[in-house]
Tab-separated table of C-alpha atoms in Angstrom:
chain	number	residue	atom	x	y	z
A	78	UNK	CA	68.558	43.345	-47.982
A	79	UNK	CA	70.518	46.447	-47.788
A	80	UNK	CA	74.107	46.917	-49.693
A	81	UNK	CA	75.259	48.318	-45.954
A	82	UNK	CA	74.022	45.109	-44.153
A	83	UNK	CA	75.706	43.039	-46.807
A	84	UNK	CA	79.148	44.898	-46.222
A	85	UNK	CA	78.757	45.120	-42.897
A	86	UNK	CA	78.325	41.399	-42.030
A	87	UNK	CA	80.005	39.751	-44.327
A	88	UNK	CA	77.196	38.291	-46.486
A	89	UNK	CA	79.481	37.412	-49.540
A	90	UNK	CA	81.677	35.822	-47.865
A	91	UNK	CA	79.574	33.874	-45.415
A	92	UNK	CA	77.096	33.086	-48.317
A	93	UNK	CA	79.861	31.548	-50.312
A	94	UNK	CA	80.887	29.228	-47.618
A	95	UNK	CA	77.642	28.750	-46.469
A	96	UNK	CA	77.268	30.220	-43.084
A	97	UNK	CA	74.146	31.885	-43.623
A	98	UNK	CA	70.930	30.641	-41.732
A	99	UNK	CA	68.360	29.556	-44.087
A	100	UNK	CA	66.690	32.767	-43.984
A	101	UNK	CA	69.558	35.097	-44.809
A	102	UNK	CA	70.519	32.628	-47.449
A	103	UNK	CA	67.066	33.351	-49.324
A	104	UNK	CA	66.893	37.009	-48.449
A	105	UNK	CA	70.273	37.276	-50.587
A	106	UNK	CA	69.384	35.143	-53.343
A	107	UNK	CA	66.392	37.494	-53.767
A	108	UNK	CA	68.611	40.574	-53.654
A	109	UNK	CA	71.584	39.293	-55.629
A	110	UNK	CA	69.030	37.817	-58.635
A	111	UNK	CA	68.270	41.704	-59.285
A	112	UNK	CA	71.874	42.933	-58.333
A	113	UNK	CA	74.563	42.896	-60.818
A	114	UNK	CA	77.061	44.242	-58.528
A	115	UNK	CA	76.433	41.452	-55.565
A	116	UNK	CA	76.088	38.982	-58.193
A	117	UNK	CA	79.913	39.899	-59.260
A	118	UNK	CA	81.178	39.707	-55.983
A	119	UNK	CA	79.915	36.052	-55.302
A	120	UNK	CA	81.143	34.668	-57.910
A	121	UNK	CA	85.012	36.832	-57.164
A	122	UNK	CA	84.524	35.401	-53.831
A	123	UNK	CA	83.792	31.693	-55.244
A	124	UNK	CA	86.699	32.187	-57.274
A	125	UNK	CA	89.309	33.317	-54.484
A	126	UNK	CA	88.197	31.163	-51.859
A	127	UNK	CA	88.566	28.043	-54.530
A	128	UNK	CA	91.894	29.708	-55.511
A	129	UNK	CA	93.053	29.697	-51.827
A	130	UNK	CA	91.708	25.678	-51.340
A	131	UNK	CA	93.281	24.448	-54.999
A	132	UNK	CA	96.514	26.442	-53.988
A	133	UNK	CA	96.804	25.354	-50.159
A	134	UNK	CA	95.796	21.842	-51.315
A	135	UNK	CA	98.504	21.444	-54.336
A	136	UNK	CA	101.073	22.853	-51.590
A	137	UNK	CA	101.679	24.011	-48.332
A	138	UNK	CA	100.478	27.495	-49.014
A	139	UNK	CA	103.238	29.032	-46.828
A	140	UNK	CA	105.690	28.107	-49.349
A	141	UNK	CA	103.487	28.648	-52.438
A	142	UNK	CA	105.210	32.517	-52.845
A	143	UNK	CA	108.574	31.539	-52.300
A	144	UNK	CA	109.310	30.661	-56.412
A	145	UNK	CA	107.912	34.262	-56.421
A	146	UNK	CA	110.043	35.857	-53.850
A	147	UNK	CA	112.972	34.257	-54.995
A	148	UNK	CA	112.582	35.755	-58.309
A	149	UNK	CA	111.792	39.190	-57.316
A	150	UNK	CA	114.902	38.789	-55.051
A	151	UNK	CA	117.392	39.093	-58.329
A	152	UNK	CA	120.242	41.489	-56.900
A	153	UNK	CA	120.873	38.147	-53.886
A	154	UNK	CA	121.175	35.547	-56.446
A	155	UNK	CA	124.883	36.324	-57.379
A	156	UNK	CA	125.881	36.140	-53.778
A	157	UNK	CA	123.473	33.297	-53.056
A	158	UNK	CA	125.559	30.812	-55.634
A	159	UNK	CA	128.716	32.355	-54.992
A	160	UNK	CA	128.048	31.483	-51.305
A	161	UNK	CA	126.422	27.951	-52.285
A	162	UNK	CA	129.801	27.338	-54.209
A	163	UNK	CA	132.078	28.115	-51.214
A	164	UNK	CA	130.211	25.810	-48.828
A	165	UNK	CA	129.928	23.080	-51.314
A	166	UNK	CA	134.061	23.089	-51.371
A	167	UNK	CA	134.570	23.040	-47.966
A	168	UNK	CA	131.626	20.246	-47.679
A	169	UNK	CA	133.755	17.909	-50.136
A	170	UNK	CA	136.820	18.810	-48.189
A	171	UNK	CA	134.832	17.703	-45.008
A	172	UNK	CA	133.529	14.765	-46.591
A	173	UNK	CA	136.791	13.380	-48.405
A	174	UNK	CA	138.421	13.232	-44.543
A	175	UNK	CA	135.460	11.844	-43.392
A	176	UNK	CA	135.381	8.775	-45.750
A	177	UNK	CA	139.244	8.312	-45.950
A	178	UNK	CA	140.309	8.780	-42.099
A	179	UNK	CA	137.707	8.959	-39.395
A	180	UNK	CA	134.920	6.521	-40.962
A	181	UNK	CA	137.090	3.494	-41.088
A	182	UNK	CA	138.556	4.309	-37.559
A	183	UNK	CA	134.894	4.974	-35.880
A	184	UNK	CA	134.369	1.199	-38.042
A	185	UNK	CA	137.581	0.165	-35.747
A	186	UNK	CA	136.141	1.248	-32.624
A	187	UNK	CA	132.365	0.284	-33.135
A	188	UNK	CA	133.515	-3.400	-33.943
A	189	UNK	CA	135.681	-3.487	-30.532
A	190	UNK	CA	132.515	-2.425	-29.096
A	191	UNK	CA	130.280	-4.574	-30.302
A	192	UNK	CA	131.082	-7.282	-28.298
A	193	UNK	CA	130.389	-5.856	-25.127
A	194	UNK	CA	127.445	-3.897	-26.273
A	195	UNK	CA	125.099	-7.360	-27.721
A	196	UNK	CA	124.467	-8.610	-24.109
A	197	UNK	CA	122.199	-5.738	-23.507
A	198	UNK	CA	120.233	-5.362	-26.724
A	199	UNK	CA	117.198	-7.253	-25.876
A	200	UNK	CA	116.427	-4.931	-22.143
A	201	UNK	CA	116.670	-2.010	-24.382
A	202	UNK	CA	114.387	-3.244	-26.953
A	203	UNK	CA	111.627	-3.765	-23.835
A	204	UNK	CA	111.995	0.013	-23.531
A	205	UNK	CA	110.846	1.118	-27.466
A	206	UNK	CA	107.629	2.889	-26.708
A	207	UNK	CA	104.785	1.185	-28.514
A	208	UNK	CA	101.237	2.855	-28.604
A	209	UNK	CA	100.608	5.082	-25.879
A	210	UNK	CA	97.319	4.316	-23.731
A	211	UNK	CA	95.174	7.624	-23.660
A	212	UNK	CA	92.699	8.723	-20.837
A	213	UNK	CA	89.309	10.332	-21.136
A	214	UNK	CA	89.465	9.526	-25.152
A	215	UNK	CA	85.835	11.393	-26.327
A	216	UNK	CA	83.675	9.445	-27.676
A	217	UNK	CA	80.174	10.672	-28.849
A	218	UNK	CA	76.651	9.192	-30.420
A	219	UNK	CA	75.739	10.560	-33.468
A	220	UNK	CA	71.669	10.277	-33.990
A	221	UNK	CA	70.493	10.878	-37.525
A	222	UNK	CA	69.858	14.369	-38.145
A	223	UNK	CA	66.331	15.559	-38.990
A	224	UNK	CA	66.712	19.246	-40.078
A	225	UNK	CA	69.042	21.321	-37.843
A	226	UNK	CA	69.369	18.951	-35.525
A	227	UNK	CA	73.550	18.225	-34.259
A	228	UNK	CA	75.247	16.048	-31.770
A	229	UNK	CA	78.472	18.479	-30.237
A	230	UNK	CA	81.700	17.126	-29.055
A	231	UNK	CA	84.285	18.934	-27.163
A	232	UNK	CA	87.839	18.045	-28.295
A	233	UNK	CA	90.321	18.456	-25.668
A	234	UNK	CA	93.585	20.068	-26.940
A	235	UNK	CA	96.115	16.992	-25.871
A	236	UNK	CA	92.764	14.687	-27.829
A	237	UNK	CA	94.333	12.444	-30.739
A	238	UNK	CA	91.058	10.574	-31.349
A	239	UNK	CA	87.709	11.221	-31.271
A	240	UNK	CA	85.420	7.798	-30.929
A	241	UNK	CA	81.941	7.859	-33.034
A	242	UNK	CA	79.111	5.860	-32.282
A	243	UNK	CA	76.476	4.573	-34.493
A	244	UNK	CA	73.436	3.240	-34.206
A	245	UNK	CA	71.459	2.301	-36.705
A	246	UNK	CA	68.070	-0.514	-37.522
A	247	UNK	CA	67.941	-3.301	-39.490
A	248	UNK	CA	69.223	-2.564	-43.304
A	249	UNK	CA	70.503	-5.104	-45.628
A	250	UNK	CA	73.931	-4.385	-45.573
A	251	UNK	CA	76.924	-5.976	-43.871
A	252	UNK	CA	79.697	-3.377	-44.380
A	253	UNK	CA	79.558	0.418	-44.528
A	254	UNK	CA	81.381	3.998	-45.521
A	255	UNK	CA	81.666	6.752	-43.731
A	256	UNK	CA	82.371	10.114	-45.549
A	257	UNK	CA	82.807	13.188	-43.253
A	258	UNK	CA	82.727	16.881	-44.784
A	259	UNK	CA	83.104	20.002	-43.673
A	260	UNK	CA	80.226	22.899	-44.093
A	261	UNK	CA	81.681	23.667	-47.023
A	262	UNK	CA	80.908	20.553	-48.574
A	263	UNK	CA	84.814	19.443	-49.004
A	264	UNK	CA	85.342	15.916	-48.576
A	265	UNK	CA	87.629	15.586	-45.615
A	266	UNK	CA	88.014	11.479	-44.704
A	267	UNK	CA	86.321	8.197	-45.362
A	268	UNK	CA	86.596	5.024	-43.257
A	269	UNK	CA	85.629	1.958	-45.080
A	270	UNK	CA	84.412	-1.798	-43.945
A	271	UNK	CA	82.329	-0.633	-41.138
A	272	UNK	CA	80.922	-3.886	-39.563
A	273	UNK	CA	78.556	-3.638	-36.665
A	274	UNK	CA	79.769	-4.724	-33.302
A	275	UNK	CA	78.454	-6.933	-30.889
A	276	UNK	CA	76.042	-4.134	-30.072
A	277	UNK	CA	74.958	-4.277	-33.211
A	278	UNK	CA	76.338	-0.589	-33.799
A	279	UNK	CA	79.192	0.505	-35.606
A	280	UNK	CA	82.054	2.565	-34.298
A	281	UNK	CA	85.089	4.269	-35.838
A	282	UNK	CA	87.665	6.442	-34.556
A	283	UNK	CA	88.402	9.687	-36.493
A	284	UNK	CA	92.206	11.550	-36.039
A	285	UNK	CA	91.174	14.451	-34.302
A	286	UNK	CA	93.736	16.930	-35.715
A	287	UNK	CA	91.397	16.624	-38.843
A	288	UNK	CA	88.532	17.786	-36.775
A	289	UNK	CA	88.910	21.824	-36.444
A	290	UNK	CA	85.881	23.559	-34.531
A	291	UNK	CA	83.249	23.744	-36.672
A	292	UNK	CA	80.180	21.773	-38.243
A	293	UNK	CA	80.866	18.792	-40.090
A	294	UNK	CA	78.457	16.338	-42.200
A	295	UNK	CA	79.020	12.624	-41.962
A	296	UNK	CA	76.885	9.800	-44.030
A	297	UNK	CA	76.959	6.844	-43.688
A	298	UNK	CA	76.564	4.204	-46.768
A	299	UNK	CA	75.387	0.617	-47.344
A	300	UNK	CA	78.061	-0.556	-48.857
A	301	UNK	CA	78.215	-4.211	-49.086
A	302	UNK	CA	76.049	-6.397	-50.578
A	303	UNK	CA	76.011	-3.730	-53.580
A	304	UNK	CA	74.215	-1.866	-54.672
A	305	UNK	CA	75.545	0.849	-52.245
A	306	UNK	CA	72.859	3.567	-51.320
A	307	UNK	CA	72.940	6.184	-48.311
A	308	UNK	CA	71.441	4.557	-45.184
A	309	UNK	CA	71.827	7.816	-42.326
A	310	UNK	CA	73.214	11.540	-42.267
A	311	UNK	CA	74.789	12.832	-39.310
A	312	UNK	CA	75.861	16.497	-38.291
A	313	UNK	CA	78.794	17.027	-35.892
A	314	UNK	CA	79.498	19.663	-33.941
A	315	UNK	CA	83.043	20.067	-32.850
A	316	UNK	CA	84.248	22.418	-30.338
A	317	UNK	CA	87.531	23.032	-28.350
A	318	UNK	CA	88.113	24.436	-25.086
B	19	UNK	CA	68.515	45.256	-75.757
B	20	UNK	CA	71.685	46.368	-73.268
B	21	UNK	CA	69.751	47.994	-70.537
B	22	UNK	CA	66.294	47.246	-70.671
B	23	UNK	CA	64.190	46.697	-67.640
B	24	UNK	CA	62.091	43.709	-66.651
B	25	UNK	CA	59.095	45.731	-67.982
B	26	UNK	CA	60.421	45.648	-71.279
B	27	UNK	CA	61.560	42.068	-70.865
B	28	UNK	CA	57.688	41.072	-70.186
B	29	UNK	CA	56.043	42.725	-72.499
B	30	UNK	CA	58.440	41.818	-75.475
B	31	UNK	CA	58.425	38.469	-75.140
B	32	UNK	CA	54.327	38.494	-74.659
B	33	UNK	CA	54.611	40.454	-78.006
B	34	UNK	CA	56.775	37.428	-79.579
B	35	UNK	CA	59.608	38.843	-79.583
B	36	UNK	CA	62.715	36.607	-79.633
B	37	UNK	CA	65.357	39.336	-78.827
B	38	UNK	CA	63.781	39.846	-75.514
B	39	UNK	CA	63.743	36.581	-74.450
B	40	UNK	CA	67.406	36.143	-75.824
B	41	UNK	CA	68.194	38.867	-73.943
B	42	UNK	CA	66.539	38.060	-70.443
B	43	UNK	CA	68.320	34.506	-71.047
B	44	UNK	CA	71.424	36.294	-71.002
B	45	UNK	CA	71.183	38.420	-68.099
B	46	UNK	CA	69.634	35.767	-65.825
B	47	UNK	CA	71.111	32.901	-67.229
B	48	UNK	CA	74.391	33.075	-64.974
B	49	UNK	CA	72.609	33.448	-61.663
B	50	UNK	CA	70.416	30.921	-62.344
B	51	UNK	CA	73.228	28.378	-63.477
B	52	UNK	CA	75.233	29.402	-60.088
B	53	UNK	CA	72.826	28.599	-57.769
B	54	UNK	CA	71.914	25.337	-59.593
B	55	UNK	CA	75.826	24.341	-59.404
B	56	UNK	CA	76.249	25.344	-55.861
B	57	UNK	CA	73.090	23.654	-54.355
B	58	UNK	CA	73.250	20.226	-57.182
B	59	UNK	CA	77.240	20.244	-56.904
B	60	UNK	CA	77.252	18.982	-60.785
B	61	UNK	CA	77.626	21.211	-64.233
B	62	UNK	CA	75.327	18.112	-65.773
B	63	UNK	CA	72.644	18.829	-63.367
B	64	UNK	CA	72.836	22.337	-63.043
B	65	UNK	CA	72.676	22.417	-67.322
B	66	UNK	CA	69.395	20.857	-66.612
B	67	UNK	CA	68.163	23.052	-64.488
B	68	UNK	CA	68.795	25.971	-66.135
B	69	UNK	CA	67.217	24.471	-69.355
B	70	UNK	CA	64.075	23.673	-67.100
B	71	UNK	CA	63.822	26.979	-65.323
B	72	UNK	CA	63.723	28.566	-68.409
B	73	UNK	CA	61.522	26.689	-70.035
B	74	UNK	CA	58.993	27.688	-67.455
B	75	UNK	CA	59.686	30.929	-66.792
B	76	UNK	CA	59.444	31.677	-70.785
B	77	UNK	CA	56.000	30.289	-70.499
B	78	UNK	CA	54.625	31.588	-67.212
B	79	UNK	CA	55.752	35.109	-68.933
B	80	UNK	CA	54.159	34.219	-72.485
B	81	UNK	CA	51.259	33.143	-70.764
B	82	UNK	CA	51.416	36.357	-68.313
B	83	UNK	CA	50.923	34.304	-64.924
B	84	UNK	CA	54.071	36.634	-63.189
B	85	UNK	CA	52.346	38.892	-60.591
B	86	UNK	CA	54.480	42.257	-62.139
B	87	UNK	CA	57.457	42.828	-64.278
B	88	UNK	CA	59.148	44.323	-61.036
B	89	UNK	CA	58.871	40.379	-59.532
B	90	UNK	CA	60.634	39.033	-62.348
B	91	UNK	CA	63.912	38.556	-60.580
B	92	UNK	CA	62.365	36.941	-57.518
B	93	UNK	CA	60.134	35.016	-59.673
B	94	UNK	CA	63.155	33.252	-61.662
B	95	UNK	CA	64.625	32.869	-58.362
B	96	UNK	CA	61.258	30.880	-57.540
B	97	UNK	CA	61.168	28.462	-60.013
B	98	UNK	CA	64.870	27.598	-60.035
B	99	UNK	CA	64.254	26.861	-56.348
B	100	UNK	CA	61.447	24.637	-57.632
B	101	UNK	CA	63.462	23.013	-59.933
B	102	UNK	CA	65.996	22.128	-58.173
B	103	UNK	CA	63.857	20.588	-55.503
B	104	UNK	CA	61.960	18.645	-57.949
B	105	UNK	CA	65.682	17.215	-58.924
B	106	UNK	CA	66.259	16.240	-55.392
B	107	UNK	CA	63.256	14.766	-54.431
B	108	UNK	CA	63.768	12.474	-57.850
B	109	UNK	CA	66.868	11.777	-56.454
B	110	UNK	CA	65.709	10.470	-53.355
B	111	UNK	CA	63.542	8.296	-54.713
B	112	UNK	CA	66.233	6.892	-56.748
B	113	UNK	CA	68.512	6.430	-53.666
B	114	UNK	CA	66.710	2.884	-52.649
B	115	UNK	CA	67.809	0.874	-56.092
B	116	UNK	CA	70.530	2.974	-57.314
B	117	UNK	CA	73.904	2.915	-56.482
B	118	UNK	CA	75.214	5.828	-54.567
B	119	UNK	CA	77.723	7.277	-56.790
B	120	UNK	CA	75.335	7.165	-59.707
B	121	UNK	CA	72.659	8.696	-57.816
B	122	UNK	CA	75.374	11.244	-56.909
B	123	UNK	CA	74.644	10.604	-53.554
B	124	UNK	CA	78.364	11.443	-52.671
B	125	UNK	CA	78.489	14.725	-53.786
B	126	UNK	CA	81.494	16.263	-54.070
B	127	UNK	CA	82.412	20.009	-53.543
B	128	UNK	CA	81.629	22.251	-56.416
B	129	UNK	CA	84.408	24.583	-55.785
B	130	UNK	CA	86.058	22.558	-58.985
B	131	UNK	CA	84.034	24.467	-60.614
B	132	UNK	CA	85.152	27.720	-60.124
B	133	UNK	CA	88.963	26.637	-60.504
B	134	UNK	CA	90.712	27.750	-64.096
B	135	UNK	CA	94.049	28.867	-65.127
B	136	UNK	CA	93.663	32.344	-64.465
B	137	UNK	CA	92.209	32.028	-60.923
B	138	UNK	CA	95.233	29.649	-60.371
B	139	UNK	CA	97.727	32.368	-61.643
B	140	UNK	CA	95.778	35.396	-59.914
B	141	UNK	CA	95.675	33.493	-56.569
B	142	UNK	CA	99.730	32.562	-56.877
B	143	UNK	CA	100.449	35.910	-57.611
B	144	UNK	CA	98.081	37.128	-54.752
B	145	UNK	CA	99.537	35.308	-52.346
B	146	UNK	CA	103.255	36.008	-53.482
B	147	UNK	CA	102.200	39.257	-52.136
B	148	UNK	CA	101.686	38.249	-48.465
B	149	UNK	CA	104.051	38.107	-45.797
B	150	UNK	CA	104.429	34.526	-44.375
B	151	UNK	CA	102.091	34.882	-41.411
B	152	UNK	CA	99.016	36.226	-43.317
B	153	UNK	CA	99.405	33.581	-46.502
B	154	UNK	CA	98.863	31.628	-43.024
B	155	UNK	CA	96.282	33.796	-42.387
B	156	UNK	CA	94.478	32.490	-45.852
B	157	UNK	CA	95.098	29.183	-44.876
B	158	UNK	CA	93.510	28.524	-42.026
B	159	UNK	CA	90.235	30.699	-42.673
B	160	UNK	CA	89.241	29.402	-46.353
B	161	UNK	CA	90.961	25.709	-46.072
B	162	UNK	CA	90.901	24.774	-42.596
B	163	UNK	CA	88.109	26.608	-42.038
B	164	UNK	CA	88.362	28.346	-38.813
B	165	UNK	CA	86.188	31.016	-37.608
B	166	UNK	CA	88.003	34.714	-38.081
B	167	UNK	CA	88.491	34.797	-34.193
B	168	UNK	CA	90.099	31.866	-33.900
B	169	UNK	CA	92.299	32.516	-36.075
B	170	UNK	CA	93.167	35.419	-34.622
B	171	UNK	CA	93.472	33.739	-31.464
B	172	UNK	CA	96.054	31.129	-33.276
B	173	UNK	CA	98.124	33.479	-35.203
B	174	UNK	CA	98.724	36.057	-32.107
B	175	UNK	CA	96.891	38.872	-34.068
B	176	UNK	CA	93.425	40.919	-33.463
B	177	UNK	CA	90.387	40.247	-35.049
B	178	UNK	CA	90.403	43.374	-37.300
B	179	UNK	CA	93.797	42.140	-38.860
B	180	UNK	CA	92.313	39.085	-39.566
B	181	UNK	CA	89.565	41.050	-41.453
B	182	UNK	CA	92.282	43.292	-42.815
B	183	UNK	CA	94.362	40.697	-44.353
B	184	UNK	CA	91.291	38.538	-45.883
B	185	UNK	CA	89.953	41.977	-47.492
B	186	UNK	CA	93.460	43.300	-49.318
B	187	UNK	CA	94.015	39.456	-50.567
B	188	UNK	CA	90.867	39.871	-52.159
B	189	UNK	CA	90.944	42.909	-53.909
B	190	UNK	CA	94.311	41.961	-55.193
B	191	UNK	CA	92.518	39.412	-56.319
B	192	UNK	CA	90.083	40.415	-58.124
B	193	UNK	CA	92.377	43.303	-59.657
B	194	UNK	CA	94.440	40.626	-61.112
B	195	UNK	CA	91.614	38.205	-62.136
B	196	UNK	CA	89.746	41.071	-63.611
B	197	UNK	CA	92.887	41.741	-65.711
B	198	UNK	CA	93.943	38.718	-66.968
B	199	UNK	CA	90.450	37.587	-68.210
B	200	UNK	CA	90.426	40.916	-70.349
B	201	UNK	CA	93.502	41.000	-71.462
């Protein structure tokens, strides 16, 4: 493998997070065991991307700089809290006529009110929406991966849910865990105390906002009676439109 | 022995010589222990496997079953594949009376492994450095995962900017990484 190729697509990068089909993978292996240089820049890549996944999971990423910026930003500071002091006045000011004069009258009126407002209470309480019905929810049937092998599912954009199937033969367990990760091997969600239906399959429902396109690993473990072992592997596809 | 070649590495330690197989530990030992980590997901584990790989290659060499000093690399790379198989398929057969989290069955990410207090500070400061849209950028291509073009596609921008932004992050990076661990 030539140092071009591995600029030019990306190797590093897609090695690291483990994009690379089986036979790339090994064909860099082989060159980065006798490289120093490409050696280096796996493991700076391994570092950053880990950096970037500690960071964004600690906080929200966006707002990760802003201690930063704020400190950078020393010339604003005296006119931030000069500012912050002037609107904290005129807040107590507001607040002060808000507790001694209009409160208690708004108390006045809402208590006049009330009388002629119960009456209607429980037709507006009909109206609270509960849990929306959804059409066309996707559902798909994973089958137990044997190499490569991947069921897809298409995620509509407006999708909230995305309904698994599973079925599996006779084991000696009566509940089961489902872990789902991403390529990368990160741990997204687990749904314990799956039971088999009266199908004698289980089913769960993932949120689909979790679920961005991309390949995804589920297993699936024995979990009760103990002791728990893995009983099937899955790999999901997910697209969207 | 800074600088010596594989050559030298062979025939020194078929001579006895503990420097040189001090010294090929050292330059191999790190590649080996990576790809050990990455594919067993454990420090424990990959420990092993670097102890076992080279074990084996030490004797293969001793014993002077590699093909040619040029094949060394490719032949270390060999047997820690081998290795780490061997691990796995132990680990399968464990998987019918052990439970799962002992037979590390649920294996976690290893990017733990590569997280320490002066990645954390070189990644805060790197991203201090973005504007708000490409720290977004960062987020959805190594956390969420997307693919470069949809991300591009989400954040309004072309492809190449993507690229752009992901390759200055990174060399920040590694300027302030490289600094702080040699300072």
């Amino acid at each position: 493998m030539l140092h071009s190729q591995i600029q030019h697509e990306e190797i590093v990068e897609r090695y690291v997070r483990k994009q690379l089909a089986p036979e790339e993978r090994q064909a860099f292996e082989e060159h980065y065991f006798a490289c120093d240089k490409c050696f280096e820049k796996v493991q700076v890549m391994e570092r950053f991307i880990a950096g970037v996944h500690d960071l964004a999971r600690r906080t929200a990423l966006d707002d990760a700089a802003e201690t930063g910026v704020s400190r950078s930003a020393s010339g604003w500071l005296l006119w931030a809290f000069a500012g912050t002091a002037v609107a904290t006045i005129a807040l107590a000011v507001v607040t002060g006529w808000a507790f001694l004069h209009r409160i208690p009258m708004l108390k006045r009126e809402l208590i006049a009110a009330a009388g002629t407002y119960q009456p209607q209470q429980p037709s507006v309480a009909t109206l609270q929406p509960g849990p929306m019905p959804q059409a066309n929810v996707p559902l798909v049937m994973l089958q137990a991966s044997r190499g490569e092998q991947q069921t897809t599912a298409v995620l509509a954009a407006d999708a909230r849910q995305l309904v698994l199937w599973m079925e599996i033969g006779p084991t000696r367990y009566r509940a089961y865990r489902m872990e789902v990760y991403s390529a990368s091997g990160r741990q997204i969600m687990t749904v314990d105390g799956l039971t088999r239906g009266p199908y004698g399959a289980l089913a769960a429902s993932l949120p689909a906002e979790a679920l961005q396109p991309g390949t995804f690993r589920i297993t699936l473990i024995g979990q009760s009676p103990p002791p728990a072992s893995l009983v099937s592997e899955y790999r999901l596809q997910i697209r969207r439109p | 022995m800074p600088g010596a070649t594989e050559s030298e590495f062979v025939a020194g330690i078929q001579q006895g010589r503990a420097d040189c197989e001090t010294a090929l530990y050292e330059k191999y030992s790190a590649r080996v222990f990576y790809l050990a980590l990455r594919e067993a997901k454990s420090r424990q584990d990959a420990e092993d496997i670097r102890a076992e790989t080279f074990l084996r290659v030490l004797q293969a060499i001793r014993k002077n079953q590699v093909r040619s000093a040029e094949a060394l690399p490719a032949f270390i790379l060999g047997v820690t594949r081998n290795v780490i198989r061997e691990l796995f398929a132990r680990r399968r057969k464990m998987a019918d009376v052990v439970p799962a989290e002992e037979a590390n069955l649920t294996i976690p990410s290893h990017e733990g492994n590569f997280i320490d207090q002066e990645v954390q500070v070189a990644i805060r400061r790197t991203i201090e450095r973005l504007k708000p849209r490409e720290r977004r950028v960062l987020r959805m291509l190594f956390y969420e995962e997307l693919e470069a073009e949809e991300v591009a596609r989400q954040v309004a921008i072309a492809p190449e900017r993507v690229r752009l932004v992901k390759s200055r992050a990174l060399k920040h990076f590694r300027e302030i990484h490289r600094r702080l661990t040699s300072s």
